[in-house]
């Protein structure tokens, strides 16, 4: 996969040289290139922003600078670049975007070329997304959560890391991706423990020391269900009861959730 990240603070993305993403870059699994947006400015001051039409606070990033940058990294400026053959997916982080989830990460992990456009100030002129969509480019305006950051770089780190770890060869043991929170089961992960078996008066549950794989599997599943009930009832409401076994349903019933009309509902009606 190729990923181009464009930012006015390219040094912000230095963290992508570390850890598993850094190793994936070194191994050639991900061809990650970070660009300084100011490369594509055309004035002495290397200006990337201007005042908003209609007035108001703050500055808006200019579409012409962004257009030159995106055309250059996708080869559209010469018509001979990488994207003559490979479709690009433009990711625009913004708090007004659709929420970035594990499902979004999975979808993006299937792409061959991502371009991440990191906004600053009041964001990027809306015509940039509109223009590339009209040109047939897939454009995803994505929010990493309901809060406002100063710039898109942190969101780019989030998106690139979440996507990169789904690429074959990035996470050493692919099994570790299977039971994770937000996976196919639609549950949070069960609590995890390591040595020592007793610490600060707290003991690791006996079952995990039993070596009995079936009982461990069942305990973990029960804990995942209970934890999801306690922390993310919205996720319980999204479960399909048909995918749950009788034991799952019994655990959920203890927690006050019951199947009703093809969904799970809390018995107190909340
Ligand atoms: N005026 C914008 C609004 O209210 O929607 C906020 C702009 S924010 C100060 C500047 C930049 O930070 C955005 O263009 C975007 O790149 C990034 N950003 C801020 N919060 C974000 C979030 N929750 N998710 C993704 N990107 C975010």
Tab-separated table of C-alpha atoms and ligand atoms in Angstrom:
chain	number	residue	atom	x	y	z
A	1	UNK	CA	0.000	0.000	0.000
A	2	UNK	CA	1.150	3.507	-0.732
A	3	UNK	CA	0.198	6.327	1.652
A	4	UNK	CA	0.933	10.004	1.084
A	5	UNK	CA	0.358	12.365	4.002
A	6	UNK	CA	0.346	16.088	3.236
A	7	UNK	CA	0.732	18.584	6.084
A	8	UNK	CA	2.207	21.961	6.933
A	9	UNK	CA	3.893	20.200	9.861
A	10	UNK	CA	5.516	17.152	8.254
A	11	UNK	CA	7.711	16.634	11.351
A	12	UNK	CA	4.514	15.820	13.253
A	13	UNK	CA	4.362	12.568	11.293
A	14	UNK	CA	7.836	11.443	12.428
A	15	UNK	CA	6.136	8.999	14.801
A	16	UNK	CA	5.325	6.902	11.738
A	17	UNK	CA	8.994	5.861	11.702
A	18	UNK	CA	8.543	4.112	15.052
A	19	UNK	CA	7.210	0.773	16.199
A	20	UNK	CA	5.210	-1.531	13.920
A	21	UNK	CA	4.414	1.109	11.289
A	22	UNK	CA	8.105	2.059	11.114
A	23	UNK	CA	9.019	-1.605	10.683
A	24	UNK	CA	6.334	-2.023	8.012
A	25	UNK	CA	7.840	0.937	6.156
A	26	UNK	CA	11.333	-0.513	6.425
A	27	UNK	CA	10.051	-3.896	5.203
A	28	UNK	CA	8.362	-2.276	2.197
A	29	UNK	CA	4.860	-3.347	3.289
A	30	UNK	CA	3.776	0.260	3.322
A	31	UNK	CA	5.280	2.941	1.091
A	32	UNK	CA	4.592	5.950	3.286
A	33	UNK	CA	5.585	9.414	2.088
A	34	UNK	CA	5.135	12.614	4.080
A	35	UNK	CA	4.993	15.920	2.205
A	36	UNK	CA	5.157	19.575	3.212
A	37	UNK	CA	2.107	21.344	1.755
A	38	UNK	CA	4.172	24.528	1.418
A	39	UNK	CA	6.113	22.842	-1.409
A	40	UNK	CA	3.132	23.742	-3.584
A	41	UNK	CA	2.744	27.402	-2.578
A	42	UNK	CA	3.516	30.068	-5.143
A	43	UNK	CA	4.378	33.175	-3.154
A	44	UNK	CA	7.399	34.398	-1.210
A	45	UNK	CA	5.653	33.804	2.140
A	46	UNK	CA	4.619	30.258	1.198
A	47	UNK	CA	1.014	31.066	2.079
A	48	UNK	CA	-1.453	28.176	2.458
A	49	UNK	CA	-4.458	30.021	3.945
A	50	UNK	CA	-6.649	33.059	3.521
A	51	UNK	CA	-9.630	34.756	5.162
A	52	UNK	CA	-13.032	33.035	4.946
A	53	UNK	CA	-15.561	34.281	2.415
A	54	UNK	CA	-18.615	35.428	4.364
A	55	UNK	CA	-16.458	36.633	7.231
A	56	UNK	CA	-15.928	35.088	10.611
A	57	UNK	CA	-13.040	33.994	12.747
A	58	UNK	CA	-9.942	32.162	11.605
A	59	UNK	CA	-8.388	31.287	8.286
A	60	UNK	CA	-9.250	28.683	5.644
A	61	UNK	CA	-6.764	26.599	3.653
A	62	UNK	CA	-6.612	27.561	-0.016
A	63	UNK	CA	-7.961	25.065	-2.577
A	64	UNK	CA	-5.395	25.973	-5.245
A	65	UNK	CA	-2.459	25.007	-3.013
A	66	UNK	CA	-4.174	21.778	-1.972
A	67	UNK	CA	-5.096	21.018	-5.592
A	68	UNK	CA	-1.488	21.318	-6.733
A	69	UNK	CA	-0.311	19.145	-3.831
A	70	UNK	CA	-2.849	16.363	-4.407
A	71	UNK	CA	-2.337	16.413	-8.182
A	72	UNK	CA	1.418	16.115	-7.670
A	73	UNK	CA	1.369	13.212	-5.199
A	74	UNK	CA	-1.169	11.313	-7.302
A	75	UNK	CA	0.578	11.979	-10.610
A	76	UNK	CA	-2.400	13.906	-11.942
A	77	UNK	CA	-0.226	16.905	-12.722
A	78	UNK	CA	1.735	14.989	-15.356
A	79	UNK	CA	-0.815	12.301	-16.185
A	80	UNK	CA	1.986	9.761	-15.963
A	81	UNK	CA	2.163	9.173	-12.243
A	82	UNK	CA	1.450	6.245	-10.045
A	83	UNK	CA	-2.285	6.844	-10.282
A	84	UNK	CA	-2.442	6.466	-14.007
A	85	UNK	CA	-3.140	2.806	-13.068
A	86	UNK	CA	-3.947	2.790	-9.336
A	87	UNK	CA	-7.105	4.442	-7.965
A	88	UNK	CA	-6.517	6.831	-5.111
A	89	UNK	CA	-8.628	7.258	-1.983
A	90	UNK	CA	-8.431	10.770	-0.555
A	91	UNK	CA	-8.871	10.939	3.228
A	92	UNK	CA	-9.686	14.351	4.672
A	93	UNK	CA	-9.684	14.383	8.485
A	94	UNK	CA	-12.306	16.778	9.846
A	95	UNK	CA	-14.442	16.923	12.990
A	96	UNK	CA	-17.442	17.325	10.677
A	97	UNK	CA	-16.746	14.002	8.943
A	98	UNK	CA	-18.236	10.555	9.382
A	99	UNK	CA	-16.827	8.779	12.432
A	100	UNK	CA	-13.692	6.752	11.717
A	101	UNK	CA	-14.248	3.210	13.040
A	102	UNK	CA	-12.622	-0.212	12.776
A	103	UNK	CA	-14.944	-0.868	9.801
A	104	UNK	CA	-13.541	2.240	8.071
A	105	UNK	CA	-10.003	1.061	8.821
A	106	UNK	CA	-10.811	-2.354	7.317
A	107	UNK	CA	-12.226	-0.738	4.182
A	108	UNK	CA	-9.227	1.568	3.788
A	109	UNK	CA	-6.836	-1.361	4.320
A	110	UNK	CA	-8.167	-2.774	1.047
A	111	UNK	CA	-7.087	0.296	-0.916
A	112	UNK	CA	-3.841	0.553	-2.842
A	113	UNK	CA	-3.180	4.259	-2.450
A	114	UNK	CA	-4.332	6.617	0.300
A	115	UNK	CA	-3.693	10.344	0.331
A	116	UNK	CA	-4.298	12.005	3.706
A	117	UNK	CA	-4.825	15.770	3.597
A	118	UNK	CA	-4.162	17.303	7.019
A	119	UNK	CA	-6.088	20.510	7.553
A	120	UNK	CA	-5.212	23.329	9.952
A	121	UNK	CA	-6.914	26.585	10.953
A	122	UNK	CA	-10.666	26.407	10.146
A	123	UNK	CA	-10.034	23.554	7.731
A	124	UNK	CA	-9.635	23.090	3.978
A	125	UNK	CA	-11.771	24.986	1.426
A	126	UNK	CA	-14.805	22.717	0.824
A	127	UNK	CA	-14.224	22.734	-2.937
A	128	UNK	CA	-11.203	20.441	-2.591
A	129	UNK	CA	-13.294	17.433	-1.535
A	130	UNK	CA	-16.000	18.420	-4.045
A	131	UNK	CA	-13.528	18.717	-6.928
A	132	UNK	CA	-11.884	15.326	-6.390
A	133	UNK	CA	-15.222	13.595	-5.876
A	134	UNK	CA	-16.456	15.067	-9.148
A	135	UNK	CA	-13.247	13.818	-10.776
A	136	UNK	CA	-14.105	10.257	-9.695
A	137	UNK	CA	-11.721	10.063	-6.745
A	138	UNK	CA	-13.031	8.313	-3.639
A	139	UNK	CA	-13.064	10.945	-0.922
A	140	UNK	CA	-13.681	10.179	2.774
A	141	UNK	CA	-14.083	13.066	5.172
A	142	UNK	CA	-13.462	11.385	8.523
A	143	UNK	CA	-13.658	12.399	12.158
A	144	UNK	CA	-11.665	10.491	14.770
A	145	UNK	CA	-14.090	11.563	17.495
A	146	UNK	CA	-16.439	14.207	18.773
A	147	UNK	CA	-13.841	16.777	19.804
A	148	UNK	CA	-11.820	19.390	17.940
A	149	UNK	CA	-8.059	19.152	17.456
A	150	UNK	CA	-5.794	21.890	16.126
A	151	UNK	CA	-4.892	19.981	12.995
A	152	UNK	CA	-5.343	16.810	10.993
A	153	UNK	CA	-1.912	15.345	11.813
A	154	UNK	CA	-3.046	13.461	14.930
A	155	UNK	CA	-6.009	12.120	12.966
A	156	UNK	CA	-3.642	11.076	10.161
A	157	UNK	CA	-1.525	9.167	12.707
A	158	UNK	CA	-4.657	7.452	13.988
A	159	UNK	CA	-5.902	6.495	10.529
A	160	UNK	CA	-2.519	5.323	9.235
A	161	UNK	CA	-1.780	3.230	12.340
A	162	UNK	CA	-5.254	1.639	12.436
A	163	UNK	CA	-5.059	0.802	8.726
A	164	UNK	CA	-1.404	-0.289	8.652
A	165	UNK	CA	-1.811	-2.864	11.433
A	166	UNK	CA	-4.438	-4.625	9.301
A	167	UNK	CA	-2.016	-5.128	6.401
A	168	UNK	CA	-0.573	-8.648	6.173
A	169	UNK	CA	2.822	-8.870	7.863
A	170	UNK	CA	2.531	-5.750	10.042
A	171	UNK	CA	1.296	-7.338	13.279
A	172	UNK	CA	3.613	-10.276	14.070
A	173	UNK	CA	0.858	-12.650	15.182
A	174	UNK	CA	-2.292	-12.110	13.067
A	175	UNK	CA	-4.232	-14.153	15.691
A	176	UNK	CA	-4.013	-11.113	17.964
A	177	UNK	CA	-6.279	-9.212	15.567
A	178	UNK	CA	-9.059	-11.800	15.784
A	179	UNK	CA	-10.509	-11.283	19.269
A	180	UNK	CA	-9.742	-7.599	19.596
A	181	UNK	CA	-12.261	-4.977	20.613
A	182	UNK	CA	-14.416	-3.773	17.706
A	183	UNK	CA	-13.722	-6.947	15.719
A	184	UNK	CA	-16.215	-9.135	13.872
A	185	UNK	CA	-17.834	-10.279	17.167
A	186	UNK	CA	-18.979	-6.705	17.850
A	187	UNK	CA	-17.711	-6.874	21.451
A	188	UNK	CA	-15.019	-5.233	23.530
A	189	UNK	CA	-12.083	-7.433	24.387
A	190	UNK	CA	-12.028	-9.374	27.673
A	191	UNK	CA	-9.575	-8.240	30.401
A	192	UNK	CA	-6.019	-9.484	29.952
A	193	UNK	CA	-3.406	-10.439	32.582
A	194	UNK	CA	0.239	-11.496	32.741
A	195	UNK	CA	2.798	-12.437	35.416
A	196	UNK	CA	2.985	-12.182	38.367
A	197	UNK	CA	-0.219	-14.102	39.210
A	198	UNK	CA	-0.682	-11.998	42.370
A	199	UNK	CA	0.090	-8.272	42.514
A	200	UNK	CA	-0.866	-5.685	45.133
A	201	UNK	CA	-3.310	-8.187	46.613
A	202	UNK	CA	-5.010	-8.716	43.257
A	203	UNK	CA	-5.122	-12.249	41.861
A	204	UNK	CA	-5.419	-13.364	38.268
A	205	UNK	CA	-8.701	-15.334	37.895
A	206	UNK	CA	-8.043	-19.042	38.581
A	207	UNK	CA	-9.545	-20.156	35.292
A	208	UNK	CA	-6.744	-18.438	33.362
A	209	UNK	CA	-4.169	-20.513	35.245
A	210	UNK	CA	-6.114	-23.764	34.730
A	211	UNK	CA	-4.768	-24.643	31.285
A	212	UNK	CA	-8.338	-25.675	30.359
A	213	UNK	CA	-8.709	-24.056	26.940
A	214	UNK	CA	-12.469	-24.491	26.559
A	215	UNK	CA	-13.161	-23.000	30.001
A	216	UNK	CA	-10.742	-20.120	29.340
A	217	UNK	CA	-12.442	-19.424	26.004
A	218	UNK	CA	-15.878	-19.382	27.676
A	219	UNK	CA	-14.681	-17.154	30.561
A	220	UNK	CA	-13.171	-14.675	28.110
A	221	UNK	CA	-16.340	-14.603	26.042
A	222	UNK	CA	-18.460	-14.008	29.173
A	223	UNK	CA	-16.156	-11.208	30.325
A	224	UNK	CA	-16.237	-9.630	26.866
A	225	UNK	CA	-20.042	-9.652	26.995
A	226	UNK	CA	-20.154	-8.204	30.536
A	227	UNK	CA	-17.595	-5.535	29.765
A	228	UNK	CA	-19.459	-4.509	26.614
A	229	UNK	CA	-22.711	-4.272	28.580
A	230	UNK	CA	-21.042	-2.096	31.222
A	231	UNK	CA	-19.064	0.194	28.955
A	232	UNK	CA	-20.723	0.198	25.528
A	233	UNK	CA	-24.440	-0.621	25.698
A	234	UNK	CA	-24.738	0.856	22.196
A	235	UNK	CA	-22.644	-2.079	20.956
A	236	UNK	CA	-24.887	-4.596	22.745
A	237	UNK	CA	-27.898	-3.029	21.041
A	238	UNK	CA	-26.169	-3.569	17.692
A	239	UNK	CA	-25.599	-7.315	18.250
A	240	UNK	CA	-27.668	-9.791	16.248
A	241	UNK	CA	-29.134	-12.289	18.796
A	242	UNK	CA	-29.024	-14.971	16.081
A	243	UNK	CA	-25.199	-14.883	16.245
A	244	UNK	CA	-25.181	-15.579	20.016
A	245	UNK	CA	-25.306	-18.989	21.688
A	246	UNK	CA	-27.530	-19.955	24.639
A	247	UNK	CA	-24.732	-19.247	27.129
A	248	UNK	CA	-24.162	-15.771	25.632
A	249	UNK	CA	-27.880	-15.044	25.956
A	250	UNK	CA	-27.884	-16.283	29.567
A	251	UNK	CA	-24.979	-13.937	30.440
A	252	UNK	CA	-26.752	-11.035	28.754
A	253	UNK	CA	-30.007	-11.902	30.573
A	254	UNK	CA	-28.131	-11.697	33.912
A	255	UNK	CA	-27.088	-8.194	32.824
A	256	UNK	CA	-30.679	-7.288	31.951
A	257	UNK	CA	-30.542	-7.675	28.143
A	258	UNK	CA	-33.058	-9.880	26.288
A	259	UNK	CA	-33.764	-10.673	22.622
A	260	UNK	CA	-36.820	-8.913	21.283
A	261	UNK	CA	-37.881	-8.628	17.639
A	262	UNK	CA	-34.462	-9.657	16.265
A	263	UNK	CA	-32.551	-7.259	18.528
A	264	UNK	CA	-31.361	-7.119	22.103
A	265	UNK	CA	-33.165	-4.799	24.460
A	266	UNK	CA	-32.672	-3.862	28.064
A	267	UNK	CA	-35.442	-5.204	30.262
A	268	UNK	CA	-35.754	-1.813	31.999
A	269	UNK	CA	-36.555	-0.295	28.592
A	270	UNK	CA	-33.648	2.210	28.790
B	1	LIG	N1	-13.614	24.632	11.967
B	1	LIG	C1	-13.583	23.223	11.961
B	1	LIG	C2	-14.915	22.674	12.461
B	1	LIG	O1	-15.481	23.255	13.382
B	1	LIG	O2	-15.366	21.634	11.952
B	1	LIG	C3	-12.482	22.733	12.864
B	1	LIG	C4	-11.126	22.887	12.269
B	1	LIG	S1	-9.875	22.170	13.272
B	1	LIG	C5	-9.456	23.489	14.335
B	1	LIG	C6	-8.496	22.112	12.199
B	1	LIG	C7	-8.220	20.778	11.561
B	1	LIG	O3	-7.984	19.806	12.567
B	1	LIG	C8	-9.308	20.193	10.700
B	1	LIG	O4	-9.298	20.709	9.396
B	1	LIG	C9	-8.969	18.722	10.719
B	1	LIG	O5	-7.945	18.447	9.781
B	1	LIG	C10	-8.382	18.533	12.106
B	1	LIG	N2	-9.311	17.969	13.090
B	1	LIG	C11	-9.756	18.580	14.206
B	1	LIG	N3	-10.564	17.783	14.906
B	1	LIG	C12	-10.641	16.615	14.242
B	1	LIG	C13	-11.338	15.403	14.458
B	1	LIG	N4	-12.131	15.223	15.517
B	1	LIG	N5	-11.199	14.422	13.550
B	1	LIG	C14	-10.416	14.581	12.465
B	1	LIG	N6	-9.726	15.716	12.195
B	1	LIG	C15	-9.833	16.731	13.069
